[in-house]
GROMACS .gro file of C-alpha atoms in nm:
model
  341
    1MET     CA    1   2.023  -2.926  -1.720
    2ARG     CA    2   2.194  -3.125  -1.417
    3LEU     CA    3   2.072  -2.917  -1.093
    4LEU     CA    4   2.265  -2.962  -0.747
    5ILE     CA    5   2.054  -2.896  -0.387
    6LEU     CA    6   2.278  -2.678  -0.166
    7GLY     CA    7   2.093  -2.756   0.173
    8THR     CA    8   1.867  -3.060   0.213
    9GLY     CA    9   1.628  -2.905   0.508
   10GLY     CA   10   1.277  -2.919   0.487
   11MET     CA   11   1.255  -2.651   0.193
   12ALA     CA   12   1.503  -2.874  -0.006
   13ARG     CA   13   1.237  -3.121  -0.072
   14GLN     CA   14   0.980  -2.890  -0.242
   15HIS     CA   15   1.264  -2.764  -0.451
   16ALA     CA   16   1.350  -3.165  -0.531
   17ALA     CA   17   0.977  -3.234  -0.631
   18GLU     CA   18   0.907  -2.951  -0.831
   19PHE     CA   19   1.211  -2.970  -1.018
   20ALA     CA   20   1.180  -3.324  -1.087
   21LYS     CA   21   0.853  -3.266  -1.256
   22ILE     CA   22   0.975  -3.086  -1.537
   23PRO     CA   23   1.123  -3.309  -1.855
   24GLY     CA   24   1.530  -3.186  -1.906
   25ILE     CA   25   1.628  -3.170  -1.524
   26SER     CA   26   1.872  -3.430  -1.359
   27LEU     CA   27   1.903  -3.398  -0.958
   28VAL     CA   28   2.256  -3.487  -1.006
   29ALA     CA   29   2.386  -3.421  -0.636
   30GLY     CA   30   2.314  -3.272  -0.254
   31VAL     CA   31   2.516  -3.100  -0.020
   32ASP     CA   32   2.470  -3.065   0.339
   33THR     CA   33   2.722  -3.063   0.648
   34ASN     CA   34   2.414  -3.289   0.823
   35ALA     CA   35   2.498  -3.608   0.732
   36GLY     CA   36   2.172  -3.741   0.875
   37ASN     CA   37   1.960  -3.500   0.677
   38LEU     CA   38   2.224  -3.552   0.371
   39GLN     CA   39   2.159  -3.927   0.342
   40GLU     CA   40   1.777  -3.927   0.418
   41PHE     CA   41   1.691  -3.645   0.141
   42CYS     CA   42   1.916  -3.807  -0.122
   43ASP     CA   43   1.776  -4.116  -0.070
   44SER     CA   44   1.421  -3.982  -0.111
   45PHE     CA   45   1.494  -3.832  -0.436
   46ARG     CA   46   1.793  -4.104  -0.571
   47ILE     CA   47   2.031  -3.890  -0.549
   48SER     CA   48   2.347  -4.047  -0.603
   49GLN     CA   49   2.633  -3.792  -0.540
   50ARG     CA   50   2.655  -3.647  -0.180
   51PHE     CA   51   2.882  -3.390  -0.051
   52SER     CA   52   2.939  -3.237   0.296
   53SER     CA   53   3.098  -2.962   0.166
   54LEU     CA   54   3.003  -2.697  -0.082
   55GLN     CA   55   3.367  -2.674  -0.228
   56ALA     CA   56   3.395  -3.108  -0.252
   57ALA     CA   57   3.089  -3.017  -0.492
   58LEU     CA   58   3.239  -2.735  -0.690
   59ASP     CA   59   3.603  -2.982  -0.717
   60TRP     CA   60   3.386  -3.254  -0.842
   61GLY     CA   61   3.130  -2.970  -1.092
   62GLN     CA   62   2.922  -3.230  -1.281
   63PHE     CA   63   2.638  -2.996  -1.231
   64ASP     CA   64   2.489  -2.675  -1.428
   65ALA     CA   65   2.302  -2.508  -1.223
   66VAL     CA   66   2.270  -2.495  -0.827
   67ALA     CA   67   1.915  -2.460  -0.591
   68ASN     CA   68   2.035  -2.278  -0.301
   69VAL     CA   69   1.829  -2.395   0.007
   70THR     CA   70   2.051  -2.289   0.267
   71PRO     CA   71   1.995  -2.078   0.604
   72ASP     CA   72   1.949  -1.681   0.526
   73SER     CA   73   2.272  -1.581   0.640
   74ALA     CA   74   2.498  -1.883   0.437
   75HIS     CA   75   2.319  -1.743   0.079
   76TYR     CA   76   2.567  -1.472   0.036
   77PRO     CA   77   2.909  -1.656   0.079
   78THR     CA   78   2.781  -2.047  -0.086
   79THR     CA   79   2.617  -1.812  -0.410
   80LEU     CA   80   2.902  -1.646  -0.443
   81ALA     CA   81   3.128  -1.975  -0.471
   82CYS     CA   82   2.866  -2.138  -0.703
   83LEU     CA   83   2.856  -1.824  -0.935
   84ALA     CA   84   3.256  -1.841  -0.929
   85ALA     CA   85   3.257  -2.130  -1.063
   86GLY     CA   86   3.019  -2.052  -1.353
   87LYS     CA   87   2.701  -2.215  -1.203
   88HIS     CA   88   2.365  -2.080  -1.264
   89VAL     CA   89   2.170  -2.055  -0.910
   90PHE     CA   90   1.823  -2.016  -0.796
   91CYS     CA   91   1.811  -1.884  -0.463
   92GLU     CA   92   1.578  -1.943  -0.163
   93LYS     CA   93   1.480  -1.588  -0.066
   94PRO     CA   94   1.628  -1.336   0.121
   95LEU     CA   95   1.909  -1.275  -0.155
   96ALA     CA   96   2.104  -1.189   0.146
   97THR     CA   97   2.075  -1.028   0.475
   98ASN     CA   98   2.169  -0.686   0.357
   99HIS     CA   99   2.153  -0.466   0.046
  100ALA     CA  100   2.538  -0.454   0.002
  101HIS     CA  101   2.578  -0.836  -0.019
  102ALA     CA  102   2.234  -0.873  -0.219
  103ASP     CA  103   2.381  -0.591  -0.473
  104GLU     CA  104   2.728  -0.773  -0.478
  105MET     CA  105   2.562  -1.103  -0.573
  106ALA     CA  106   2.336  -0.921  -0.832
  107GLN     CA  107   2.638  -0.807  -1.024
  108ALA     CA  108   2.828  -1.133  -0.978
  109ALA     CA  109   2.544  -1.275  -1.158
  110LYS     CA  110   2.569  -1.141  -1.476
  111GLY     CA  111   2.607  -1.341  -1.768
  112LEU     CA  112   2.471  -1.631  -1.585
  113VAL     CA  113   2.108  -1.678  -1.511
  114GLY     CA  114   2.031  -1.565  -1.100
  115MET     CA  115   1.704  -1.606  -0.991
  116VAL     CA  116   1.507  -1.576  -0.657
  117ASN     CA  117   1.255  -1.783  -0.505
  118LEU     CA  118   0.991  -1.556  -0.433
  119THR     CA  119   0.726  -1.813  -0.413
  120TYR     CA  120   0.383  -1.591  -0.467
  121ARG     CA  121   0.468  -1.482  -0.794
  122ASN     CA  122   0.357  -1.859  -0.900
  123VAL     CA  123   0.009  -1.722  -0.763
  124ALA     CA  124  -0.227  -1.675  -1.077
  125ALA     CA  125  -0.455  -1.396  -0.899
  126LEU     CA  126  -0.082  -1.198  -0.872
  127GLN     CA  127  -0.005  -1.206  -1.210
  128LYS     CA  128  -0.375  -1.135  -1.358
  129ALA     CA  129  -0.385  -0.857  -1.089
  130ARG     CA  130  -0.066  -0.670  -1.261
  131ASP     CA  131  -0.197  -0.742  -1.622
  132MET     CA  132  -0.473  -0.553  -1.509
  133VAL     CA  133  -0.325  -0.267  -1.358
  134LEU     CA  134  -0.086  -0.255  -1.660
  135ALA     CA  135  -0.362  -0.272  -1.914
  136GLY     CA  136  -0.493   0.047  -1.706
  137ALA     CA  137  -0.823  -0.136  -1.589
  138VAL     CA  138  -0.831   0.073  -1.225
  139GLY     CA  139  -0.670   0.376  -1.396
  140THR     CA  140  -0.379   0.504  -1.206
  141VAL     CA  141  -0.267   0.355  -0.884
  142ARG     CA  142  -0.335   0.589  -0.565
  143HIS     CA  143  -0.321   0.378  -0.244
  144ILE     CA  144  -0.280   0.032  -0.157
  145GLU     CA  145  -0.300  -0.214   0.165
  146ALA     CA  146  -0.150  -0.529   0.184
  147SER     CA  147  -0.099  -0.774   0.484
  148TYR     CA  148   0.125  -1.117   0.532
  149LEU     CA  149  -0.064  -1.310   0.843
  150GLN     CA  150   0.091  -1.615   1.026
  151SER     CA  151  -0.020  -1.761   1.368
  152TRP     CA  152   0.242  -2.004   1.434
  153LEU     CA  153   0.344  -1.821   1.739
  154THR     CA  154  -0.010  -1.881   1.882
  155GLN     CA  155  -0.107  -2.254   1.793
  156PRO     CA  156   0.066  -2.581   1.684
  157ALA     CA  157  -0.052  -2.640   1.339
  158TRP     CA  158   0.314  -2.639   1.198
  159GLY     CA  159   0.445  -2.779   1.512
  160ASP     CA  160   0.552  -2.648   1.845
  161TRP     CA  161   0.766  -2.355   1.786
  162ARG     CA  162   0.933  -2.375   2.156
  163THR     CA  163   1.079  -2.668   2.095
  164GLU     CA  164   1.169  -2.722   1.740
  165SER     CA  165   1.470  -2.563   1.592
  166GLN     CA  166   1.329  -2.493   1.261
  167TRP     CA  167   1.119  -2.204   1.398
  168LEU     CA  168   1.319  -2.128   1.693
  169TRP     CA  169   1.598  -1.994   1.449
  170ARG     CA  170   1.364  -1.794   1.286
  171LEU     CA  171   1.324  -1.594   1.624
  172SER     CA  172   1.648  -1.531   1.676
  173SER     CA  173   1.900  -1.299   1.509
  174ALA     CA  174   2.209  -1.440   1.592
  175HIS     CA  175   2.114  -1.760   1.432
  176GLY     CA  176   2.075  -1.533   1.091
  177SER     CA  177   1.702  -1.398   1.142
  178LEU     CA  178   1.590  -1.106   1.018
  179GLY     CA  179   1.244  -1.177   1.192
  180VAL     CA  180   0.904  -1.156   1.010
  181LEU     CA  181   1.033  -0.860   0.810
  182GLY     CA  182   1.329  -1.050   0.633
  183ASP     CA  183   1.134  -1.389   0.655
  184VAL     CA  184   0.784  -1.288   0.512
  185GLY     CA  185   0.793  -0.953   0.472
  186ILE     CA  186   1.024  -0.951   0.187
  187HIS     CA  187   0.708  -1.164  -0.002
  188ILE     CA  188   0.486  -0.910   0.095
  189LEU     CA  189   0.682  -0.617  -0.015
  190ASP     CA  190   0.712  -0.799  -0.370
  191PHE     CA  191   0.339  -0.908  -0.395
  192ALA     CA  192   0.214  -0.558  -0.334
  193SER     CA  193   0.494  -0.389  -0.555
  194TYR     CA  194   0.481  -0.604  -0.803
  195ALA     CA  195   0.071  -0.622  -0.850
  196ALA     CA  196   0.052  -0.215  -0.859
  197ALA     CA  197   0.348  -0.244  -1.103
  198SER     CA  198   0.558   0.015  -0.949
  199ASP     CA  199   0.850   0.019  -0.736
  200ILE     CA  200   0.872   0.117  -0.363
  201ALA     CA  201   1.045   0.440  -0.320
  202ASP     CA  202   1.062   0.528   0.056
  203ILE     CA  203   0.915   0.349   0.375
  204SER     CA  204   0.848   0.410   0.755
  205CYS     CA  205   0.845   0.098   0.950
  206ARG     CA  206   0.813  -0.027   1.299
  207LEU     CA  207   0.932  -0.308   1.430
  208LYS     CA  208   0.824  -0.517   1.759
  209THR     CA  209   0.965  -0.808   1.911
  210PHE     CA  210   0.679  -0.958   2.173
  211HIS     CA  211   0.796  -1.108   2.497
  212LYS     CA  212   0.783  -1.532   2.457
  213ALA     CA  213   1.006  -1.700   2.724
  214LYS     CA  214   1.163  -1.633   3.038
  215ASN     CA  215   1.452  -1.403   2.996
  216GLY     CA  216   1.380  -1.423   2.611
  217ARG     CA  217   1.570  -1.714   2.560
  218ILE     CA  218   1.519  -2.098   2.490
  219GLY     CA  219   1.796  -2.296   2.509
  220ASP     CA  220   2.071  -2.140   2.264
  221TYR     CA  221   1.795  -1.905   2.103
  222SER     CA  222   1.795  -1.539   2.216
  223LEU     CA  223   1.431  -1.477   2.075
  224ASP     CA  224   1.524  -1.095   1.988
  225ALA     CA  225   1.432  -1.101   1.629
  226ASN     CA  226   1.081  -0.880   1.542
  227ASP     CA  227   0.754  -1.059   1.533
  228SER     CA  228   0.544  -0.801   1.359
  229PHE     CA  229   0.581  -0.501   1.180
  230ALA     CA  230   0.380  -0.221   1.044
  231ALA     CA  231   0.495   0.016   0.753
  232HIS     CA  232   0.381   0.264   0.510
  233ILE     CA  233   0.516   0.271   0.193
  234GLY     CA  234   0.515   0.524  -0.110
  235LEU     CA  235   0.564   0.361  -0.477
  236GLU     CA  236   0.753   0.531  -0.782
  237ASN     CA  237   0.428   0.583  -0.902
  238GLY     CA  238   0.306   0.833  -0.642
  239ALA     CA  239   0.089   0.582  -0.485
  240VAL     CA  240   0.096   0.562  -0.078
  241GLY     CA  241   0.012   0.225   0.075
  242VAL     CA  242   0.013   0.035   0.433
  243VAL     CA  243   0.194  -0.318   0.473
  244HIS     CA  244   0.190  -0.487   0.760
  245ALA     CA  245   0.305  -0.916   0.931
  246SER     CA  246   0.281  -1.064   1.177
  247ARG     CA  247   0.333  -1.428   1.311
  248PHE     CA  248   0.083  -1.341   1.595
  249ALA     CA  249  -0.249  -1.327   1.335
  250SER     CA  250  -0.459  -1.563   1.524
  251GLY     CA  251  -0.703  -1.740   1.273
  252HIS     CA  252  -0.466  -1.710   1.010
  253LEU     CA  253  -0.216  -1.987   0.891
  254ASN     CA  254  -0.057  -1.822   0.602
  255ASP     CA  255  -0.270  -1.580   0.436
  256LEU     CA  256  -0.159  -1.302   0.211
  257HIS     CA  257  -0.435  -0.984   0.147
  258LEU     CA  258  -0.351  -0.748  -0.150
  259ARG     CA  259  -0.616  -0.450  -0.249
  260ILE     CA  260  -0.507  -0.194  -0.514
  261TYR     CA  261  -0.731   0.155  -0.547
  262GLY     CA  262  -0.704   0.344  -0.876
  263GLU     CA  263  -0.918   0.626  -1.042
  264LYS     CA  264  -1.078   0.375  -1.228
  265GLY     CA  265  -1.192   0.053  -0.990
  266GLY     CA  266  -1.031  -0.182  -0.762
  267LEU     CA  267  -0.877  -0.488  -0.700
  268GLU     CA  268  -0.864  -0.741  -0.426
  269VAL     CA  269  -0.640  -1.028  -0.406
  270THR     CA  270  -0.558  -1.280  -0.211
  271ASN     CA  271  -0.311  -1.648  -0.220
  272SER     CA  272  -0.613  -1.864  -0.126
  273GLY     CA  273  -0.646  -2.239  -0.333
  274GLU     CA  274  -0.417  -2.345  -0.631
  275LEU     CA  275  -0.500  -1.990  -0.792
  276GLY     CA  276  -0.591  -1.744  -0.559
  277SER     CA  277  -0.880  -1.526  -0.561
  278LEU     CA  278  -0.905  -1.166  -0.758
  279ARG     CA  279  -1.227  -0.986  -0.734
  280ALA     CA  280  -1.253  -0.645  -0.912
  281SER     CA  281  -1.446  -0.336  -0.908
  282ILE     CA  282  -1.411  -0.162  -1.235
  283GLY     CA  283  -1.652  -0.022  -1.516
  284ASP     CA  284  -2.004   0.013  -1.429
  285ASP     CA  285  -1.948  -0.196  -1.129
  286MET     CA  286  -1.721   0.063  -0.975
  287PRO     CA  287  -1.960   0.368  -0.869
  288LEU     CA  288  -2.187   0.128  -0.725
  289ALA     CA  289  -1.935  -0.054  -0.501
  290ALA     CA  290  -1.973  -0.400  -0.640
  291TRP     CA  291  -1.706  -0.634  -0.683
  292ARG     CA  292  -1.713  -0.952  -0.942
  293ASP     CA  293  -1.498  -1.231  -0.920
  294VAL     CA  294  -1.211  -1.246  -1.189
  295PRO     CA  295  -1.174  -1.592  -1.379
  296LEU     CA  296  -0.796  -1.704  -1.338
  297MET     CA  297  -0.607  -1.966  -1.562
  298PRO     CA  298  -0.313  -2.140  -1.408
  299VAL     CA  299   0.054  -1.978  -1.437
  300GLU     CA  300   0.401  -2.088  -1.471
  301ASN     CA  301   0.606  -2.107  -1.148
  302ASN     CA  302   0.936  -2.001  -1.045
  303TYR     CA  303   1.066  -2.360  -1.055
  304GLN     CA  304   0.976  -2.359  -1.478
  305ARG     CA  305   1.057  -1.977  -1.499
  306PHE     CA  306   1.437  -2.101  -1.369
  307ALA     CA  307   1.469  -2.405  -1.617
  308GLN     CA  308   1.346  -2.179  -1.915
  309ALA     CA  309   1.587  -1.916  -1.804
  310VAL     CA  310   1.889  -2.139  -1.777
  311ALA     CA  311   1.770  -2.297  -2.131
  312ALA     CA  312   1.803  -1.994  -2.319
  313GLY     CA  313   2.098  -1.856  -2.120
  314GLN     CA  314   1.894  -1.497  -1.989
  315THR     CA  315   1.758  -1.439  -1.634
  316ARG     CA  316   1.362  -1.474  -1.577
  317GLU     CA  317   1.200  -1.258  -1.318
  318PRO     CA  318   1.233  -1.261  -1.030
  319GLY     CA  319   1.592  -1.181  -1.082
  320PHE     CA  320   1.896  -1.121  -0.845
  321ALA     CA  321   1.840  -0.741  -0.917
  322ARG     CA  322   1.501  -0.751  -0.812
  323ALA     CA  323   1.582  -0.944  -0.482
  324ALA     CA  324   1.853  -0.681  -0.413
  325ALA     CA  325   1.618  -0.389  -0.459
  326LEU     CA  326   1.347  -0.557  -0.209
  327GLN     CA  327   1.686  -0.590   0.023
  328LYS     CA  328   1.722  -0.209   0.054
  329ILE     CA  329   1.389  -0.158   0.111
  330ILE     CA  330   1.404  -0.382   0.418
  331ASP     CA  331   1.752  -0.264   0.531
  332LEU     CA  332   1.553   0.112   0.510
  333ALA     CA  333   1.265  -0.061   0.717
  334VAL     CA  334   1.521  -0.161   0.995
  335ASP     CA  335   1.684   0.200   0.998
  336SER     CA  336   1.323   0.375   1.012
  337ASP     CA  337   1.297   0.153   1.341
  338LYS     CA  338   1.589   0.236   1.475
  339ALA     CA  339   1.552   0.579   1.427
  340ALA     CA  340   1.188   0.624   1.471
  341ARG     CA  341   1.108   0.815   1.154
   0.00000   0.00000   0.00000
């Protein structure tokens, strides 16, 4: 598979490094409107073909698939252009900034491989939890609680958000940000519903933007995107749950937590460490409220799944249709907040 990297910012380096590990994949081209970023990135990964526009790359055409690592608002037009040219696409999340665009992208990908980098599918604990739920280990799922906690607005471990564009754009709707809801909310909504083996049927949500700078601005950035959300969800299997996320969660750098409760037991999932961690209270432990660690084994990551999907000519999960369904829930969350219901 000849792979083109579209967008050469920070996340593109992870894409390139992971794809470079997979036998049979060649990184053949890079695209970025920022000439400095493009040169540095392509030099780092020994990529010879470099383009300042996607159209120039498509005119060249000597590639099979695209890793789309552009900003959120650019996913829609660039992915459609790649699909129209017959190229398979591995797109960063969220697939689009609204459900209508995401659904259009999912329809356009039919006949090609279209997958989305929902990175926490790579957590072994999540995959094992889903397997246990599907096997009936906890019985019928009744209740879930899930959180995604970051703290980069309260400490400088990842840099100074007040001066670095890679953070400031995430706080500004004018720069294409859907706030914490769009940035990490899509991850925790997927994390929770995937493990519970049931799609989300409805959501009630509150979004909150906190005051962070004089007049709510820093330079060209209006800091109006949401910083925290709290939601109640209903799953199609009848379960209910609470989901929340924040960038003000002091003491947590980047932590996902999930608890699943069923009639026969419970599961606790986190993304800590290479495999994550999974604890269960099932069988004889359940009446005693005792919890035991569940052994875990490494799982395939999304980059490997995409490579296999292209080789087989058939999309694997997480696909564009899944991402579009999640985008619909995010749109409904925004509507819920606006309507205060």
